[in-house]
mmCIF file of C-alpha atoms in Angstrom:
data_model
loop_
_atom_site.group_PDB
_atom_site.id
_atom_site.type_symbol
_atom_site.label_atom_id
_atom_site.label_comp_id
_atom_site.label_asym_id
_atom_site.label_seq_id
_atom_site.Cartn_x
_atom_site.Cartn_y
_atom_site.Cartn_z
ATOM 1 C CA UNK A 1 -40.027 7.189 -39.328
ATOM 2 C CA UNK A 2 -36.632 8.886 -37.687
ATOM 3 C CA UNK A 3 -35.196 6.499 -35.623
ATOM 4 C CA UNK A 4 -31.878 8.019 -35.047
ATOM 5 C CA UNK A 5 -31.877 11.391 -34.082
ATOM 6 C CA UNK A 6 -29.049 13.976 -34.683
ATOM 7 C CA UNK A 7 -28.624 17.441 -33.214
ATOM 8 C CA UNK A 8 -27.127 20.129 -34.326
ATOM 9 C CA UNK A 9 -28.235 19.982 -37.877
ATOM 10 C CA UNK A 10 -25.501 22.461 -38.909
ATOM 11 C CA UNK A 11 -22.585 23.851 -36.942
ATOM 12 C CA UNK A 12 -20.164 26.381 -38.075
ATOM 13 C CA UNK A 13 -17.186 26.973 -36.330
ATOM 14 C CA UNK A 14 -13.597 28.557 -36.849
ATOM 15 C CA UNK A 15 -10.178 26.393 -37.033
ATOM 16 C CA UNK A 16 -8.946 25.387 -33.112
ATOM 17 C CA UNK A 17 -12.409 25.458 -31.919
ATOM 18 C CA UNK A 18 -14.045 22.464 -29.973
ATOM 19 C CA UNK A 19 -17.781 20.859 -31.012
ATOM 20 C CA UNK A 20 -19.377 18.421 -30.203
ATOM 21 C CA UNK A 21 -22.443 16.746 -31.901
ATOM 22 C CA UNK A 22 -24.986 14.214 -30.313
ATOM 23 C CA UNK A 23 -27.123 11.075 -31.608
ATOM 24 C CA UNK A 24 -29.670 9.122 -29.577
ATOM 25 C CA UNK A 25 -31.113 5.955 -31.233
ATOM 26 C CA UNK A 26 -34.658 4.951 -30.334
ATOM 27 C CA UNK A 27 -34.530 1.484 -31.600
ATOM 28 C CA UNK A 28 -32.985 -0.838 -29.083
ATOM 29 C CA UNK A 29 -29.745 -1.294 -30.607
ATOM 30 C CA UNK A 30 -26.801 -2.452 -29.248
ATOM 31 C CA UNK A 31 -24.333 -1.042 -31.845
ATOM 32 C CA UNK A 32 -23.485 2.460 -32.852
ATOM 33 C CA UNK A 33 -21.475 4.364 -35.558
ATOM 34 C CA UNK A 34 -19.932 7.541 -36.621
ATOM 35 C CA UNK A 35 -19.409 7.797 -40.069
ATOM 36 C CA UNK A 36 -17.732 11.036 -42.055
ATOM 37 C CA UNK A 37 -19.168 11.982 -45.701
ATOM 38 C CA UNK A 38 -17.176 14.166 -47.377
ATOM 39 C CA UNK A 39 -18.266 16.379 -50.208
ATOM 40 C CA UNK A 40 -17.496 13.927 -53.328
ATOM 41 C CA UNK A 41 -20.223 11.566 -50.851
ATOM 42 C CA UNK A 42 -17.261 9.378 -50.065
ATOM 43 C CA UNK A 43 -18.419 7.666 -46.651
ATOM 44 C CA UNK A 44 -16.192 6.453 -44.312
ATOM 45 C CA UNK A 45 -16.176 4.923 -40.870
ATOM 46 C CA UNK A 46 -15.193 6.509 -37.785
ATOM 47 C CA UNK A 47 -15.831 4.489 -34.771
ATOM 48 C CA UNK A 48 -17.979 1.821 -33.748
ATOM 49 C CA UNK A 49 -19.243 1.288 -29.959
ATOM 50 C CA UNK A 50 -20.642 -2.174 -29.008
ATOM 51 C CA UNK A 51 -21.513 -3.230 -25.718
ATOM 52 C CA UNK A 52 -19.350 -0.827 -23.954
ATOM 53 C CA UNK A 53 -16.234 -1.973 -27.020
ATOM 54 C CA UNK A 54 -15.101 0.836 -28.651
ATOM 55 C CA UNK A 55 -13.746 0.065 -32.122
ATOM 56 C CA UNK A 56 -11.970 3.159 -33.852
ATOM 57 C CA UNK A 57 -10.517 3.290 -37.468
ATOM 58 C CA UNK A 58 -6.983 3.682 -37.202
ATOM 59 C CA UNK A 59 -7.179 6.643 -40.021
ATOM 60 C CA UNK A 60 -9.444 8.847 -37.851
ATOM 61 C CA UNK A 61 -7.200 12.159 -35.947
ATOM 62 C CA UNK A 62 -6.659 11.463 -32.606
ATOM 63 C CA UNK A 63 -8.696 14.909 -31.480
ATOM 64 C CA UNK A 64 -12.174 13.319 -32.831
ATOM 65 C CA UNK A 65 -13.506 10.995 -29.462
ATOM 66 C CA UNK A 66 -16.591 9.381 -29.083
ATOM 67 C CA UNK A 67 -18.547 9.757 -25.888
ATOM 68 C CA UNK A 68 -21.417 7.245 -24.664
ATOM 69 C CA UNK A 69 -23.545 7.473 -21.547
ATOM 70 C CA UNK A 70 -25.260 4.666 -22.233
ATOM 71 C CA UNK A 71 -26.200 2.232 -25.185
ATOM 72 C CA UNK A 72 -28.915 4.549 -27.377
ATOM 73 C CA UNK A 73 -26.448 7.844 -27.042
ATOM 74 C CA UNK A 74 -22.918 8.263 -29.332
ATOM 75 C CA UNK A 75 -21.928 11.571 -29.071
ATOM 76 C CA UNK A 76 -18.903 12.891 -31.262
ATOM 77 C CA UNK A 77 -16.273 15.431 -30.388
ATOM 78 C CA UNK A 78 -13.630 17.357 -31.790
ATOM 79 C CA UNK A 79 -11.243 19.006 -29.831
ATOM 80 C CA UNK A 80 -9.566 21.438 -32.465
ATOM 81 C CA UNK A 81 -11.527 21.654 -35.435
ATOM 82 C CA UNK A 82 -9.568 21.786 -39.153
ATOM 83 C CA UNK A 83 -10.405 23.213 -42.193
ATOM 84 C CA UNK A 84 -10.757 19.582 -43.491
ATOM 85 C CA UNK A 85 -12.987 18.469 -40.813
ATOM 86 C CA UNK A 86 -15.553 19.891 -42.915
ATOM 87 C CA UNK A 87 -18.229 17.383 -43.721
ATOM 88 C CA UNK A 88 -21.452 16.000 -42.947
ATOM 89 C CA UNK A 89 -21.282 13.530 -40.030
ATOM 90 C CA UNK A 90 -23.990 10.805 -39.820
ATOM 91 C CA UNK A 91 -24.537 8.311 -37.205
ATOM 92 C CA UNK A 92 -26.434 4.877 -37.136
ATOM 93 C CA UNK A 93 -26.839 2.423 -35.590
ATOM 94 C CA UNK A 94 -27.350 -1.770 -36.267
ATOM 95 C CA UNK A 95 -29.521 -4.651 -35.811
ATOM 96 C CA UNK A 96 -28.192 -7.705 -37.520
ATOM 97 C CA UNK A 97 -26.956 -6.659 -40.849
ATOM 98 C CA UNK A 98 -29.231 -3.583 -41.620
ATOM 99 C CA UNK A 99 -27.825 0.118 -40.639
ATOM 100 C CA UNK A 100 -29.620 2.642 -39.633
ATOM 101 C CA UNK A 101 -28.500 6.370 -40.065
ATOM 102 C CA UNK A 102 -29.699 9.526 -38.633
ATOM 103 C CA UNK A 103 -30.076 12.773 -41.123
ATOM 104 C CA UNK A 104 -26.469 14.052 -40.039
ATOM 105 C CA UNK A 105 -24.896 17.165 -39.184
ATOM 106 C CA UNK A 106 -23.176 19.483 -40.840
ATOM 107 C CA UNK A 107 -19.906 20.543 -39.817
ATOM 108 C CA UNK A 108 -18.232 23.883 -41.914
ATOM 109 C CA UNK A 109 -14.575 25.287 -40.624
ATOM 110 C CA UNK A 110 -13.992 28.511 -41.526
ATOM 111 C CA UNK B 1 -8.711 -6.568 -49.457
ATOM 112 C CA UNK B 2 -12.099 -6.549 -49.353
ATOM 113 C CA UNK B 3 -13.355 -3.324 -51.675
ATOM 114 C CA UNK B 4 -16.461 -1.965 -53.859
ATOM 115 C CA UNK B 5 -16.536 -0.583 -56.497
ATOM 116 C CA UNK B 6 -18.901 1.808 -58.234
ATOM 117 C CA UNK B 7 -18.185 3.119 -62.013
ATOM 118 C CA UNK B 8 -20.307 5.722 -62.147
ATOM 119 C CA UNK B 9 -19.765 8.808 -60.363
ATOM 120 C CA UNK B 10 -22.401 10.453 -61.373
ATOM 121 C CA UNK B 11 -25.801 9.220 -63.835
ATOM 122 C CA UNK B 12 -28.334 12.201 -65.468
ATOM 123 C CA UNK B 13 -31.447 10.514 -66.828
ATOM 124 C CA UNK B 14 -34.719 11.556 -68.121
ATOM 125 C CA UNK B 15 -37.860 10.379 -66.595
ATOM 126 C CA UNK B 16 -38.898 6.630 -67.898
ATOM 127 C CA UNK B 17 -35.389 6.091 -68.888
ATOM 128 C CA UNK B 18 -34.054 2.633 -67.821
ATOM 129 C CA UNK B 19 -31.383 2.742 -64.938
ATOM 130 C CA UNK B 20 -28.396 0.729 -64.305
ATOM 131 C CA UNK B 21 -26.028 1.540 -61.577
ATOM 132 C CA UNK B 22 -22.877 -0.800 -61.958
ATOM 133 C CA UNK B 23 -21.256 -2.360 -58.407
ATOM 134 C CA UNK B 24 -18.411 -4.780 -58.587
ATOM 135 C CA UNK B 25 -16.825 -6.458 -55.557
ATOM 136 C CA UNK B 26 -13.971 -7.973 -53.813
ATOM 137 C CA UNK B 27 -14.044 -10.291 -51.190
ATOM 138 C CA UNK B 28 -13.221 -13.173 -49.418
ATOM 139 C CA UNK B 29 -15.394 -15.599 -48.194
ATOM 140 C CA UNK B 30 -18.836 -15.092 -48.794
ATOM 141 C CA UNK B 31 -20.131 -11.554 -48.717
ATOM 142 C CA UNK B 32 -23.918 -9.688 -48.053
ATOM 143 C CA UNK B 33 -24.399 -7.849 -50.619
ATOM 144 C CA UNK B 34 -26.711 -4.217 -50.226
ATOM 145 C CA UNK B 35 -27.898 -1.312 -51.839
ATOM 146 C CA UNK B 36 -27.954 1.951 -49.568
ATOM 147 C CA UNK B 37 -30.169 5.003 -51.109
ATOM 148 C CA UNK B 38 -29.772 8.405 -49.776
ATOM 149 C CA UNK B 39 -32.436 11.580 -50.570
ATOM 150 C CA UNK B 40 -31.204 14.744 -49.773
ATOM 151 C CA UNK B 41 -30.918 15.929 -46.412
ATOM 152 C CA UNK B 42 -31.351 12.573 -44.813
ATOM 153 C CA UNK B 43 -29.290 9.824 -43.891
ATOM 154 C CA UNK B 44 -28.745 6.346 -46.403
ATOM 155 C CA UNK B 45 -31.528 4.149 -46.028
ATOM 156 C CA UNK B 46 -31.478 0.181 -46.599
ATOM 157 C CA UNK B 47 -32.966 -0.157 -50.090
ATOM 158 C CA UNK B 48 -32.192 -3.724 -50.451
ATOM 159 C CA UNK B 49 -29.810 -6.858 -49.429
ATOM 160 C CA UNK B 50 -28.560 -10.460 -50.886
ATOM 161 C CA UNK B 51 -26.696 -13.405 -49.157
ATOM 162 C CA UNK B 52 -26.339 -15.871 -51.948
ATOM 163 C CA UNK B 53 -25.289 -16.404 -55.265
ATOM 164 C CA UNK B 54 -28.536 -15.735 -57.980
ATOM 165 C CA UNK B 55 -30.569 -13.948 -55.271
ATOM 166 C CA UNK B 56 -32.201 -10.878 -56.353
ATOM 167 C CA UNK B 57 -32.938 -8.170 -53.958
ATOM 168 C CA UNK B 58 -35.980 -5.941 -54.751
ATOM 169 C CA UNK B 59 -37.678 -2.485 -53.512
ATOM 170 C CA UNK B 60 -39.205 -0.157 -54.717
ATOM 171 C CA UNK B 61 -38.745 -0.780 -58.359
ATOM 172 C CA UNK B 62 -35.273 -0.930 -58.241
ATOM 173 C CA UNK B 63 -33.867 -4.696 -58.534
ATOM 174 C CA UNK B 64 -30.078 -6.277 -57.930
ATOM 175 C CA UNK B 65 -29.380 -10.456 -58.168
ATOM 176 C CA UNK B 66 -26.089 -11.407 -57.087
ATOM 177 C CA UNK B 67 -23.510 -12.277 -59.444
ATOM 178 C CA UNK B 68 -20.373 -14.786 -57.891
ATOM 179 C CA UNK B 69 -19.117 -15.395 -60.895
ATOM 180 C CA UNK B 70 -18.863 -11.972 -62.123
ATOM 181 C CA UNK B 71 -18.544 -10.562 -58.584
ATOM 182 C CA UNK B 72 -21.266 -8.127 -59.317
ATOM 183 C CA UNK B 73 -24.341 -6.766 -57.670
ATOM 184 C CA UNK B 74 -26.016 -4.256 -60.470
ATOM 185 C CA UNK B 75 -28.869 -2.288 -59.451
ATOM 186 C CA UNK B 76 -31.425 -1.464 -62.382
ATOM 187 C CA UNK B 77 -34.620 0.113 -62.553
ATOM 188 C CA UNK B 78 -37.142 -0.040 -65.751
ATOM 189 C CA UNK B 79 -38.836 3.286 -65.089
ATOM 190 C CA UNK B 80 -36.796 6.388 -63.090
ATOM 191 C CA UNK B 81 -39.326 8.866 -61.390
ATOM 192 C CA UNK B 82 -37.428 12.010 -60.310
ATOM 193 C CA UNK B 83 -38.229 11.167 -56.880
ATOM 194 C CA UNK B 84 -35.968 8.628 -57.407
ATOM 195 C CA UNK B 85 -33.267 11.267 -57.014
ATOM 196 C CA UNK B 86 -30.565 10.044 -54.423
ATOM 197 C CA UNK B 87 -27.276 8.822 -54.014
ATOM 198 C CA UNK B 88 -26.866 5.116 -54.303
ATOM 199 C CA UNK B 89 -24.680 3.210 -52.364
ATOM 200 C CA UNK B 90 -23.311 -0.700 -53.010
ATOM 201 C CA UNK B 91 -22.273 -2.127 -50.156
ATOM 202 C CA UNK B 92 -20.965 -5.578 -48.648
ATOM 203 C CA UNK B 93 -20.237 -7.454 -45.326
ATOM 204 C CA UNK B 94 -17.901 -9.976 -45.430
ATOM 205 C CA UNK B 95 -17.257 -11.063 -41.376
ATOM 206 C CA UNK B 96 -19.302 -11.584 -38.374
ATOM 207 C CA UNK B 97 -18.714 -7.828 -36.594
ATOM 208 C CA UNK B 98 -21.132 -7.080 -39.251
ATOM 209 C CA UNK B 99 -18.675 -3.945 -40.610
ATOM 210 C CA UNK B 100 -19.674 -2.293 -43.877
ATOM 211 C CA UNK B 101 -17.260 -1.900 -47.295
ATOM 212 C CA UNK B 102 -18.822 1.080 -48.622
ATOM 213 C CA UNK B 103 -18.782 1.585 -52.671
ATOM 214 C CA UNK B 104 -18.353 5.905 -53.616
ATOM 215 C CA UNK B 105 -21.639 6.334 -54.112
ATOM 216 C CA UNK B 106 -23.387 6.935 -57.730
ATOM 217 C CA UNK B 107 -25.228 10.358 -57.288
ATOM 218 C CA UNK B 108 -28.533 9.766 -59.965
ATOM 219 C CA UNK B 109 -30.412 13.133 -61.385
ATOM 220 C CA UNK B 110 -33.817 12.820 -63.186
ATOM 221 C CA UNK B 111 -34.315 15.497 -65.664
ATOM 222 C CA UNK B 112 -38.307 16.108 -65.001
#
């Protein structure tokens, strides 16, 4: 049963372009993350947004922001797209130990 | 610091074939261990989890038991099915902000 929910599932775009991706947990949960999968399946953390505490990896490009209304929306965007912004990018979200991940999108950067 | 590691990039078995996935760790302290499973086109999915030494998580088929001594967290599986197609993911947690270390991710193919 889909939990999180992710929309678009795919979005392609050409290099400078702006996107922006959305995620809306049904669950509850207080916590929320953006993760990036790259194409070898590698996944790594973006950002993580608890109780209004944004926590962001200090690797992640300064023109990717989060953007939260409220504590079941995460929304992700990226000011100028790059070629290696192309990935699949999943969020989730957490009660306790267990994650919970949406089916991602699909970012491509011509 | 804290890390996970996965050996296998990649495993290719044959239905019925016994499966081990190999997941060493690093940490301090004393970490939750998990195993992740993704299917294609959706997001990783909790298969499994352990908190102490010589637990052994189950689900599914697929089994892990904790290993302090030799900081490992195996997953194995008698039988594959090629539904069991995925990509596996070990993971820990080490601290109370309940953070993730992420292993690479072992993609498994059943030959039907």
């Amino acid at each position: 049963e889909t939990a999180v929910f992710q929309t678009p599932n795919y979005h392609v775009t050409q290099v400078g372009n702006e996107v922006s991706f959305n995620c809306k947990q049904t669950l509850g949960h207080d916590t929320m993350y953006w993760y990036k999968q790259d194409s070898k399946k590698l996944l790594k953390i973006m950002f993580s947004y608890n109780n209004k505490q944004l926590i962001v990896n200090e690797t992640v490009p300064r023109r990717f922001s989060p953007q939260s209304s409220d504590k079941a929306h995460l929304n992700l965007r990226i000011k100028s797209v790059e070629p290696e912004d192309s990935a699949v990018y999943l969020c989730a979200s957490r009660v306790y130990a267990e994650q919970f991940f949406g089916p991602g999108t699909r970012l491509t950067v011509l | 610091g804290d890390s996970v590691t996965q050996t296998e990039g990649q495993v290719a078995l044959s239905e019925e074939d016994f499966l081990t996935i190999h997941c060493n760790y690093s940490a301090s302290g004393y970490p939750t261990l998990f195993w992740y499973v993704q299917y294609p086109g959706e997001g990783p999915q909790l298969l499994f989890r352990a908190s102490r030494d010589k637990e052994k998580g189950s689900s599914r088929g697929f089994e892990a038991t904790y290993d302090k001594g030799t900081t490992s967290f195996h997953l194995r599986k008698a039988s594959v099915q090629e539904s069991d197609s995925a990509v596996y993911y070990c993971a820990l947690r080490v601290d109370s902000n309940y953070q993730l270390i992420w292993g690479s991710g072992t993609k498994l193919i059943i030959k039907p």
